[in-house]
Short mmCIF file of C-alpha atoms in Angstrom, two decimals:
data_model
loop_
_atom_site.label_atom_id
_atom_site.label_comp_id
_atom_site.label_asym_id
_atom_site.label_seq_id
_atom_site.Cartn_x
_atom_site.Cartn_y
_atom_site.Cartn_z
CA UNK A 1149 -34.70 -36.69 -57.75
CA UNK A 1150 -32.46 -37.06 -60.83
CA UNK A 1151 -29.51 -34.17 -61.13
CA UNK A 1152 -29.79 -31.78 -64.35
CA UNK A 1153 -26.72 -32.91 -66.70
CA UNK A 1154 -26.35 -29.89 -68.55
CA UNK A 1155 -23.17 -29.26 -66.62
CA UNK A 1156 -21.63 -26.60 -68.83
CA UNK A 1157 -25.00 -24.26 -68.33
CA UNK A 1158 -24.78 -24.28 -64.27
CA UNK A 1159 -21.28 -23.56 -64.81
CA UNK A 1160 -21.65 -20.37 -66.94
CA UNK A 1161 -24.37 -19.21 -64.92
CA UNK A 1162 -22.80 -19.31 -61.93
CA UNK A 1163 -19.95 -17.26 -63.20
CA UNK A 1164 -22.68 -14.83 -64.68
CA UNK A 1165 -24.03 -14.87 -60.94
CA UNK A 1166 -20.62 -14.60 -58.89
CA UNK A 1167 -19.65 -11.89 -61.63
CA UNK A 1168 -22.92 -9.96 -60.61
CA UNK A 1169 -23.76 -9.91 -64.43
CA UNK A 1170 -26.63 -12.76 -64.50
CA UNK A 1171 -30.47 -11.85 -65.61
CA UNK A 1172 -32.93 -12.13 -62.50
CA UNK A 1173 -34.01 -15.11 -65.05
CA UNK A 1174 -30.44 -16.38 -64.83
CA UNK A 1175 -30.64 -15.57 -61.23
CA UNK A 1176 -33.71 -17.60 -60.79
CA UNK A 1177 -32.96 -20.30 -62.65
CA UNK A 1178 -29.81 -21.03 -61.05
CA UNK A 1179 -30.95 -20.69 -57.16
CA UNK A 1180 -33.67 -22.82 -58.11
CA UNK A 1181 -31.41 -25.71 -59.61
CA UNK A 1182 -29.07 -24.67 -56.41
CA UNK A 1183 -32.20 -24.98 -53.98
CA UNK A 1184 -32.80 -28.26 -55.08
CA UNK A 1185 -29.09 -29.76 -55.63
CA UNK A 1186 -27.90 -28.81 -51.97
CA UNK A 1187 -30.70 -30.41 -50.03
CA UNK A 1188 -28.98 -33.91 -51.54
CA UNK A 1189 -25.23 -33.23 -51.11
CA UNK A 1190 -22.92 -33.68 -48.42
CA UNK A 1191 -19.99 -31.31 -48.28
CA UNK A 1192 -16.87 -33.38 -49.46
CA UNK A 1193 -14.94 -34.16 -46.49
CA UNK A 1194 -11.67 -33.32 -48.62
CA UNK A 1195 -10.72 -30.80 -50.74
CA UNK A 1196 -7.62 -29.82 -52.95
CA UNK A 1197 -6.11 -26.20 -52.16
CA UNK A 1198 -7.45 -25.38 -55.86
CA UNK A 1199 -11.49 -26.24 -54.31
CA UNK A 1200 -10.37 -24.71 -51.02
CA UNK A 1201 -9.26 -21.23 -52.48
CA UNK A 1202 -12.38 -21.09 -55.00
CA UNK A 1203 -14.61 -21.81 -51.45
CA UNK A 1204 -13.00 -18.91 -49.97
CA UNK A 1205 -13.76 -16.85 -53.53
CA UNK A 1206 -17.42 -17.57 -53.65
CA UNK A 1207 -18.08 -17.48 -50.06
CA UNK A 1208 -16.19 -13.61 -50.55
CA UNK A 1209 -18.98 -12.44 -53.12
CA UNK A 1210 -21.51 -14.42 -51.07
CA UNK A 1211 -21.10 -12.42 -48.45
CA UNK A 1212 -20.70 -8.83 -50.18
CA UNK A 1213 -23.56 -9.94 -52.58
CA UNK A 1214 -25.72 -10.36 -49.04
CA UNK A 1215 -24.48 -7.28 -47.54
CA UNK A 1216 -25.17 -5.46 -50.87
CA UNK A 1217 -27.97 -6.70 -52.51
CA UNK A 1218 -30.42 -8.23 -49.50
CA UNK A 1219 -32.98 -8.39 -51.78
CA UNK A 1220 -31.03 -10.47 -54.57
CA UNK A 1221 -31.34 -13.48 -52.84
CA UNK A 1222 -35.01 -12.99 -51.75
CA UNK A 1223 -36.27 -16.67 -50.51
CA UNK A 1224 -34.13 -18.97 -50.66
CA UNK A 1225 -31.31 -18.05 -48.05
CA UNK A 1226 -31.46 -15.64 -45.48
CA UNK A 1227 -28.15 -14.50 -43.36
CA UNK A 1228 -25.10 -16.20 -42.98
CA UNK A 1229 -26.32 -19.39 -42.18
CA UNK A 1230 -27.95 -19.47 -45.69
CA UNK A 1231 -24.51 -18.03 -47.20
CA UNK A 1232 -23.11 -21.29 -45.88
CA UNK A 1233 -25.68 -23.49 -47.35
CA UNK A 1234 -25.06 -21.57 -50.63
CA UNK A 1235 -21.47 -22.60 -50.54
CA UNK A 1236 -22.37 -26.02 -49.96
CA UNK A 1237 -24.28 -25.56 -53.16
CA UNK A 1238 -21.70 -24.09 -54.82
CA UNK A 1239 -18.71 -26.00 -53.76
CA UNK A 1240 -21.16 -29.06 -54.43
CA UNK A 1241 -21.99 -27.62 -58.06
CA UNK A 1242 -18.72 -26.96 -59.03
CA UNK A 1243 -17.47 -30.49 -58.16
CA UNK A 1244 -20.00 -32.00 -59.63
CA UNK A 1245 -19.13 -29.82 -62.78
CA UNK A 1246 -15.74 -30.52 -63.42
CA UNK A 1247 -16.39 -34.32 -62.96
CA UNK A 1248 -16.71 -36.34 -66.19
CA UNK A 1249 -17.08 -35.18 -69.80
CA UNK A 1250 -19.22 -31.78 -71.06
CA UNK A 1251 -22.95 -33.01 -72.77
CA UNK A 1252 -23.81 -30.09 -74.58
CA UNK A 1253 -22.43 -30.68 -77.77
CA UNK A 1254 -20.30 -33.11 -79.33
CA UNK A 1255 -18.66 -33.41 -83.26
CA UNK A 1256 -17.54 -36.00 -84.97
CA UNK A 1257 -15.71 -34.00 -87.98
CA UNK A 1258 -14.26 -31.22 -85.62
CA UNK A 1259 -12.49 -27.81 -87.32
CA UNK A 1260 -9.41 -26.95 -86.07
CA UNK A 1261 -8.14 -23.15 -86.04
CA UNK A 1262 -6.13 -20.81 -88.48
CA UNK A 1263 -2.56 -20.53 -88.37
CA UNK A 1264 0.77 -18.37 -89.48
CA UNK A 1265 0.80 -17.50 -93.44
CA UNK A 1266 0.02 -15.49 -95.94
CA UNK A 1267 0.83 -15.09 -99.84
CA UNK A 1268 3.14 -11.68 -100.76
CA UNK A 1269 2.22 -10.84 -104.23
CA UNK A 1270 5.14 -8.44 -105.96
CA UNK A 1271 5.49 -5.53 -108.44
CA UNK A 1272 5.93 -7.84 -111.27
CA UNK A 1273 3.03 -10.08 -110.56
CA UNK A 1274 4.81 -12.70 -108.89
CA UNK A 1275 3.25 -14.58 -105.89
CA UNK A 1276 4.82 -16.43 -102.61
CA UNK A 1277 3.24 -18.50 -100.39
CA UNK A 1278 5.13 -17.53 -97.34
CA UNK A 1279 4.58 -20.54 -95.40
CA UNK A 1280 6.45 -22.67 -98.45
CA UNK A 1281 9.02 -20.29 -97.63
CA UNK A 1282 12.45 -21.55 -95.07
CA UNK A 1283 13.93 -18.38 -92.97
CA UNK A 1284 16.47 -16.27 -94.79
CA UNK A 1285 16.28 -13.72 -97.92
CA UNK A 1286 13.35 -14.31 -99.95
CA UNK A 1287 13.97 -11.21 -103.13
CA UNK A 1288 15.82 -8.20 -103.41
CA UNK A 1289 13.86 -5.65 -105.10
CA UNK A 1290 15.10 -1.88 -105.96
CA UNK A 1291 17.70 -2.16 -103.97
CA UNK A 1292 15.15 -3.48 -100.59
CA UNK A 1293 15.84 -6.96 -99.06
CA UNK A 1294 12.73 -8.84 -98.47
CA UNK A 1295 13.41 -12.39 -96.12
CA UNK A 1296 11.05 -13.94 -93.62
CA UNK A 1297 12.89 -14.17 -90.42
CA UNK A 1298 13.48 -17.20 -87.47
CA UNK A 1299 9.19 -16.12 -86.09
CA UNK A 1300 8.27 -16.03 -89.40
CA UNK A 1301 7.55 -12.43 -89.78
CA UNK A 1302 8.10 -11.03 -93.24
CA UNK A 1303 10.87 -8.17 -92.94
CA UNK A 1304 12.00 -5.33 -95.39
CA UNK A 1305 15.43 -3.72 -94.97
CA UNK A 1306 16.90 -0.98 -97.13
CA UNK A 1307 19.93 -1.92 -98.82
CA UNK A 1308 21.51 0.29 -101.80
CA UNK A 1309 17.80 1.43 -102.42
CA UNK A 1310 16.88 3.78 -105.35
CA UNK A 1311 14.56 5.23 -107.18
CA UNK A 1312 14.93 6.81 -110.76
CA UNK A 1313 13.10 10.10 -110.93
CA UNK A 1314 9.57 9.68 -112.72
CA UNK A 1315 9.85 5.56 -111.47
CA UNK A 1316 6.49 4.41 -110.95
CA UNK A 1317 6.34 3.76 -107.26
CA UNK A 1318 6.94 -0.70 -106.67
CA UNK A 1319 4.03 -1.68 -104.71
CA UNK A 1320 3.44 -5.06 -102.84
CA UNK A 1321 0.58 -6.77 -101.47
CA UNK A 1322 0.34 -8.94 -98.57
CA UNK A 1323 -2.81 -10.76 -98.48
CA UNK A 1324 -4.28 -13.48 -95.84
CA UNK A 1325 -6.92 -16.00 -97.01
CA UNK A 1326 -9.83 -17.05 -94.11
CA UNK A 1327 -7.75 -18.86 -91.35
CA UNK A 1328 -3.98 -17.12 -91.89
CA UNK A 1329 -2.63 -14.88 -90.23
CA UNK A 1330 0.95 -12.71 -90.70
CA UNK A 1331 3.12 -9.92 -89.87
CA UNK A 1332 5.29 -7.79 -91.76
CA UNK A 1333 7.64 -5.15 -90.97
CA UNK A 1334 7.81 -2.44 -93.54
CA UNK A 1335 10.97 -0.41 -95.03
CA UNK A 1336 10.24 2.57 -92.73
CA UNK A 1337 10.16 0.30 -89.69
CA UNK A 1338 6.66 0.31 -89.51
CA UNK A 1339 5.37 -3.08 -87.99
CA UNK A 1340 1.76 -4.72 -89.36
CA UNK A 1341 -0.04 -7.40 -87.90
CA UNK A 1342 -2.68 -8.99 -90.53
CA UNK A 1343 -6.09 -10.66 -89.35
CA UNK A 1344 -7.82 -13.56 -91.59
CA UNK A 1345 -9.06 -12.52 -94.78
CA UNK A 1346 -7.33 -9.11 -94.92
CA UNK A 1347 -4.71 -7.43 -97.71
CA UNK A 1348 -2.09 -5.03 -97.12
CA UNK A 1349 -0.63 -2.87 -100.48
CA UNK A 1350 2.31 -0.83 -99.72
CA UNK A 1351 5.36 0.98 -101.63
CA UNK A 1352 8.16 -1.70 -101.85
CA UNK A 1353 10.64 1.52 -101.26
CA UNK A 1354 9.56 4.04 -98.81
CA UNK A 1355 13.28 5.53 -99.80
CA UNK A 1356 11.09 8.43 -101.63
CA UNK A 1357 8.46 10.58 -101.19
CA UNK A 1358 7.25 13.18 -98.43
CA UNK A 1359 4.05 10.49 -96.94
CA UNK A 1360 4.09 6.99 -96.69
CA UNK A 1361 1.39 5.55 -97.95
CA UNK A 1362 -0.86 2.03 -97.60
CA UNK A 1363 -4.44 0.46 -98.37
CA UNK A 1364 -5.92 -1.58 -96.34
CA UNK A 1365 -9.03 -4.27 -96.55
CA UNK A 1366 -9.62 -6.43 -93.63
CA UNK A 1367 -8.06 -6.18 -90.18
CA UNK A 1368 -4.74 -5.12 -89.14
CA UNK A 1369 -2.92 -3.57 -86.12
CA UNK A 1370 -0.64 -1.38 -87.14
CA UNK A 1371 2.66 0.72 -84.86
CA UNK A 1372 3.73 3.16 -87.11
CA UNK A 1373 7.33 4.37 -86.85
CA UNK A 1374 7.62 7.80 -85.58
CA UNK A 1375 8.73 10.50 -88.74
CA UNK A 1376 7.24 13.76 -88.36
CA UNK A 1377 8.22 14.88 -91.56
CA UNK A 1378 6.48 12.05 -93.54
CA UNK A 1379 3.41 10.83 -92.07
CA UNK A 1380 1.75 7.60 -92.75
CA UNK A 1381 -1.53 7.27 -94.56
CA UNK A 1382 -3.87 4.17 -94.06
CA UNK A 1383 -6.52 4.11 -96.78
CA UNK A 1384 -9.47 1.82 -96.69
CA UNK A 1385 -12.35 1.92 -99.31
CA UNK A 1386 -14.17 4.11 -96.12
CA UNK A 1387 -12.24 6.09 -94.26
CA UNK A 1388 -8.79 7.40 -94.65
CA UNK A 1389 -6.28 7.92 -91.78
CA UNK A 1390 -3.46 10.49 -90.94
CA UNK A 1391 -0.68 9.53 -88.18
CA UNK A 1392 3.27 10.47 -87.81
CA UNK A 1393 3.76 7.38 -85.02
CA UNK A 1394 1.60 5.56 -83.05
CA UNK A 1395 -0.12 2.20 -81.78
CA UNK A 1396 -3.86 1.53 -83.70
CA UNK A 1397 -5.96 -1.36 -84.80
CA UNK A 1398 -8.33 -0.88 -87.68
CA UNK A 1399 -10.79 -3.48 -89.25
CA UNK A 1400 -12.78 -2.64 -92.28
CA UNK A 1401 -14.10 -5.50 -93.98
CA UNK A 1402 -16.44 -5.59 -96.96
CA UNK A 1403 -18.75 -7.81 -95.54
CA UNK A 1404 -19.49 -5.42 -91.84
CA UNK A 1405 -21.53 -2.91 -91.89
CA UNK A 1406 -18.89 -0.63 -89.66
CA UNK A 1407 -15.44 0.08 -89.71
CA UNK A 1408 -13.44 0.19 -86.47
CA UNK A 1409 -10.69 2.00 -85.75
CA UNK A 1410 -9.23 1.59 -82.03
CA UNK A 1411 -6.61 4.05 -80.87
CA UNK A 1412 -3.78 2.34 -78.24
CA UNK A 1413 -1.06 5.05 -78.68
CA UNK A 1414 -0.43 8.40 -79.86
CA UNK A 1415 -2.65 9.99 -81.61
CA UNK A 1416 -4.91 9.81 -85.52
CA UNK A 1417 -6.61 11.95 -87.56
CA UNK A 1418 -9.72 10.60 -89.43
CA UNK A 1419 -11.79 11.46 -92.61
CA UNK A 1420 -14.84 9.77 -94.36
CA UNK A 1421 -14.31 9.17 -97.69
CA UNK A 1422 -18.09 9.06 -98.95
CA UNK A 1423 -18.64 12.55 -96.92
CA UNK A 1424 -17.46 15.58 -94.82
CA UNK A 1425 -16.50 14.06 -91.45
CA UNK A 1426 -13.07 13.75 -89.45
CA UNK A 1427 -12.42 13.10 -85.83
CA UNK A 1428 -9.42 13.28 -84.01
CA UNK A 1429 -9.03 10.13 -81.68
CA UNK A 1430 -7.38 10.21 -78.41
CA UNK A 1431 -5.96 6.64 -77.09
CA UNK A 1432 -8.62 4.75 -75.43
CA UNK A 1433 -10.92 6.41 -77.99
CA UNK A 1434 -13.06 3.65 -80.71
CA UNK A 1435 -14.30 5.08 -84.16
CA UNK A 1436 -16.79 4.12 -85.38
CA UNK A 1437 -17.98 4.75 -89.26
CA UNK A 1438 -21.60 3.47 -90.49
CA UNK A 1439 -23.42 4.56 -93.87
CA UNK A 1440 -25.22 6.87 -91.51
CA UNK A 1441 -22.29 8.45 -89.39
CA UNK A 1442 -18.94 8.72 -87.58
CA UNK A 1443 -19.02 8.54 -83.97
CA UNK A 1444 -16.38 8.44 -80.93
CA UNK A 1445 -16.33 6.19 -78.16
CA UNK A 1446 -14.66 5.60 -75.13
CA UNK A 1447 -12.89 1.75 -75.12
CA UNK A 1448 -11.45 -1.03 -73.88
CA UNK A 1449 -8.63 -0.19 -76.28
CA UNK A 1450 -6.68 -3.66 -75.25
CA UNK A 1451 -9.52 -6.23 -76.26
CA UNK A 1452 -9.81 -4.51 -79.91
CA UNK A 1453 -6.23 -6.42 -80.32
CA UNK A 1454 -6.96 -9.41 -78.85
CA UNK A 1455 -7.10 -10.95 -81.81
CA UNK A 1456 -3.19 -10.21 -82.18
CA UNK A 1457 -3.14 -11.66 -79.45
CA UNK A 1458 -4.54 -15.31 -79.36
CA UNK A 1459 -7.52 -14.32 -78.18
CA UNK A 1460 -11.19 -13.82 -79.04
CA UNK A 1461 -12.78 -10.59 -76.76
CA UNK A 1462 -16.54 -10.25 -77.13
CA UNK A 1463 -18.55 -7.38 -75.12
CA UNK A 1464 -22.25 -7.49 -75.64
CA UNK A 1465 -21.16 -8.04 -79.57
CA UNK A 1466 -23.83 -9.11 -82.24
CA UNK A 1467 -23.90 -12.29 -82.88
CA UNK A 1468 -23.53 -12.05 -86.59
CA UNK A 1469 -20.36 -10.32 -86.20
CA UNK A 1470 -18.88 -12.98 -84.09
CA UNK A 1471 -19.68 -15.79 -86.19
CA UNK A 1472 -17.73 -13.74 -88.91
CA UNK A 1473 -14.77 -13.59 -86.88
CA UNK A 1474 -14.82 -16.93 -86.38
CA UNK A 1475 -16.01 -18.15 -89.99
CA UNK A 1476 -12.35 -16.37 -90.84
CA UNK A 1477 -10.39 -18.06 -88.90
CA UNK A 1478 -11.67 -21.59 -88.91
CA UNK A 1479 -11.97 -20.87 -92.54
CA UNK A 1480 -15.76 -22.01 -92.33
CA UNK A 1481 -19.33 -21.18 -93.61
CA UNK A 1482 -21.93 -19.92 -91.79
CA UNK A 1483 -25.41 -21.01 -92.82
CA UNK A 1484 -28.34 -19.80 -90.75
CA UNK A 1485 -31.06 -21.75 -90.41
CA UNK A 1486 -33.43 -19.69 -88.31
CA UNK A 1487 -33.11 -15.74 -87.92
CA UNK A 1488 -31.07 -14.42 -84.83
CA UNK A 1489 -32.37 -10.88 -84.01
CA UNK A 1490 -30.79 -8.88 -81.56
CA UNK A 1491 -28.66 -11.06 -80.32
CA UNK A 1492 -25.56 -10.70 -78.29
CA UNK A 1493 -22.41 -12.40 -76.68
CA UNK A 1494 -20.02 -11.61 -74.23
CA UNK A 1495 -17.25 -13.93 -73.57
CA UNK A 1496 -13.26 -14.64 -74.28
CA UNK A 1497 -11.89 -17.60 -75.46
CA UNK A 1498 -8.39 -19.05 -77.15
CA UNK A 1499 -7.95 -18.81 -80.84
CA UNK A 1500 -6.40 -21.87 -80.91
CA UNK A 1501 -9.35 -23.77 -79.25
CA UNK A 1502 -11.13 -26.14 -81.69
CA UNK A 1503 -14.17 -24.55 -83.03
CA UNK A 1504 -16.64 -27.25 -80.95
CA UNK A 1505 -15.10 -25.63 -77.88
CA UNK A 1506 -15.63 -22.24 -78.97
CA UNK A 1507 -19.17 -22.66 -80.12
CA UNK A 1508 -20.02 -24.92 -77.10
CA UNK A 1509 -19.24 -21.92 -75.07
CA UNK A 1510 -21.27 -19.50 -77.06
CA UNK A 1511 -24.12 -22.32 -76.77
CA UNK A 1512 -24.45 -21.78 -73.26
CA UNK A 1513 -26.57 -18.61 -73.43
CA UNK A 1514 -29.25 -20.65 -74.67
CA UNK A 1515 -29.99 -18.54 -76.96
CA UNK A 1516 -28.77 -20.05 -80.53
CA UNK A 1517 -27.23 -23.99 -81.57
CA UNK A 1518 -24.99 -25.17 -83.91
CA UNK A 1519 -24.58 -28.23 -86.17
CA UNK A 1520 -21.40 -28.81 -88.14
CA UNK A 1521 -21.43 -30.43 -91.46
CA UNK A 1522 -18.41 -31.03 -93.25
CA UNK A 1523 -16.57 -27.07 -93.15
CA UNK A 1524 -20.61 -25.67 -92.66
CA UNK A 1525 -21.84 -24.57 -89.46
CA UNK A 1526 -25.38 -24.63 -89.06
CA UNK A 1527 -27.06 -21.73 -86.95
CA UNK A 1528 -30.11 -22.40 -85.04
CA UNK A 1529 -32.28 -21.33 -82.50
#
């Protein structure tokens, strides 16, 4: 009997399984495909500590899936003595996977991912490409210091600041384009950190005043420095948001049909601009603003950052929305050639994976393909 090739599929369902969150299709599909693979394999007479310790692992949740879930494994093994042909199976599978190249998908123009930059456009007009930009002072503007520092990050310190009375406040505007990404740390001591596609506009001087004040479109995680006697104001075209100092992530792009705002530290007022609502979010606590509503949710408050982080975190997440995400930071378009309803994705991956990689993984579920052409990526059934 020939051996399946699809390699990568076995592989991600037997996580699914040994995670205990595979369909009973998934389920069956895999013992089946196990059922038939262990009957023709010998157990390796070797193995590396690496295939030792993951024996150990699987034979664990064998065992507690048995002891558990009876049921779950129905017909095909019974006892221990089928645990240990599972294990076989699995030790066999896993072998077998990590043995030559994947055969899902390959790409002969391949995408690689965003990186550090962003353009800083200034009172006057005047615009900066940040990444054109060597470390050291980059402007001094009413009496602020703007330079972009040994990481890169784009810092404001108050020098001889001022501010005539009746002087127009001096705004900037930080802005990202699809596949950039900065950070900035504001007069106050505020630090931002600035998804793909997104635009900050904030008060050069935050010297005056009795609020601080900032608009926001796109994604950014913000830690607000702590002044109880002038609290910070985020402003999207949404929702508006109240703090005096603490850790929160908020994305509120034009082109989603929510706005998300994620609550790490501290604590945030809320308020609808298009109605009477407000919440008062607790950390741990989501937002969540539609045309219809505002509504609070418990969160993994960590994965709304991951993003900050290096990382792509998907939990049972729309499909559309992902392939946003990632059409910002490859900087690509998405073109749909069949219509994907109701479908969802749960997964992590590295930002700084090549974009075959990340949609070879999302592949997996079987449930939509790709084809690349040029900076275009195809969606299919």
């Amino acid at each position: 009997m020939k051996h399946p090739d699809n390699k990568e599929r076995y592989s991600y369902l037997s996580n699914k399984w040994k995670n205990g969150a595979a369909t009973k299709t998934e389920e069956k599909e895999l013992m089946d495909w196990l059922n038939a693979y262990a009957v023709q394999l010998e157990v390796p007479r070797h193995f590396s500590a690496s295939e030792s310790d993951l024996r150990k692992e699987i034979y664990s949740n064998i065992s507690r899936a048995i002891a558990e879930k009876p049921k779950r494994l129905k017909l095909w093994w019974k006892g221990i003595a089928a645990a240990a042909v599972l294990l076989i199976a699995f030790a066999a599978l896993f072998l077998y996977i990590n043995q030559g190249p994947a055969t899902l998908l390959t790409y002969q123009h391949n995408i690689r991912p965003g990186h550090n930059s962003a353009t800083l456009t200034l009172a006057n007009g005047k615009k900066i490409k940040l990444s054109d930009q060597v470390s050291g002072e980059i402007i001094k503007e009413a009496g602020v210091f703007i330079h972009k520092d040994r990481d890169g990050k784009l810092v404001y310190s108050m020098g001889n600041a001022y501010s005539a009375p009746g002087d127009a406040p001096r705004f900037n505007t930080l802005s990202t384009s699809t596949g950039e990404t900065y950070q900035v740390h504001l007069p106050d001591g505020t630090d931002v950190w600035l998804n793909a596609g997104s635009s900050i506009k904030y008060p050069a001087n935050f010297a005056m005043g009795t609020e601080r004040r900032v608009s926001l479109s796109g994604e950014a995680y913000f830690e607000i420095a702590k002044n109880k006697d002038r609290p910070f104001f985020v402003t999207t075209d949404k929702q508006e948001i109240k703090v005096l100092g603490t850790h929160f992530n908020l994305s509120s792009y034009e082109d989603e049909p929510i706005t998300k705002t994620t609550l790490l530290e501290g604590s945030i007022g809320l308020r609808a601009l298009n109605r009477e609502e407000t919440a008062v979010l607790k950390p741990g606590q989501q937002a969540i603003l539609s045309s219809e509503n505002l509504s609070l949710s418990h969160t993994d408050a960590e994965k709304s950052i991951a993003w900050k982080n290096g990382k792509f975190e998907f939990v049972s997440e729309d499909i559309g929305s992902i392939l946003r995400q990632i059409a910002r930071w490859y900087d690509v378009e998405i073109v749909y050639k069949d219509e994907l309803l109701n479908r969802q994705f749960s997964g992590s991956f590295s930002k700084f994976d090549n974009v075959a990689k990340v949609l070879r993984t999302i592949e997996l579920t079987n449930d939509v393909h790709f084809k690349i052409e040029g900076r275009r990526i195809l969606v299919m059934k």
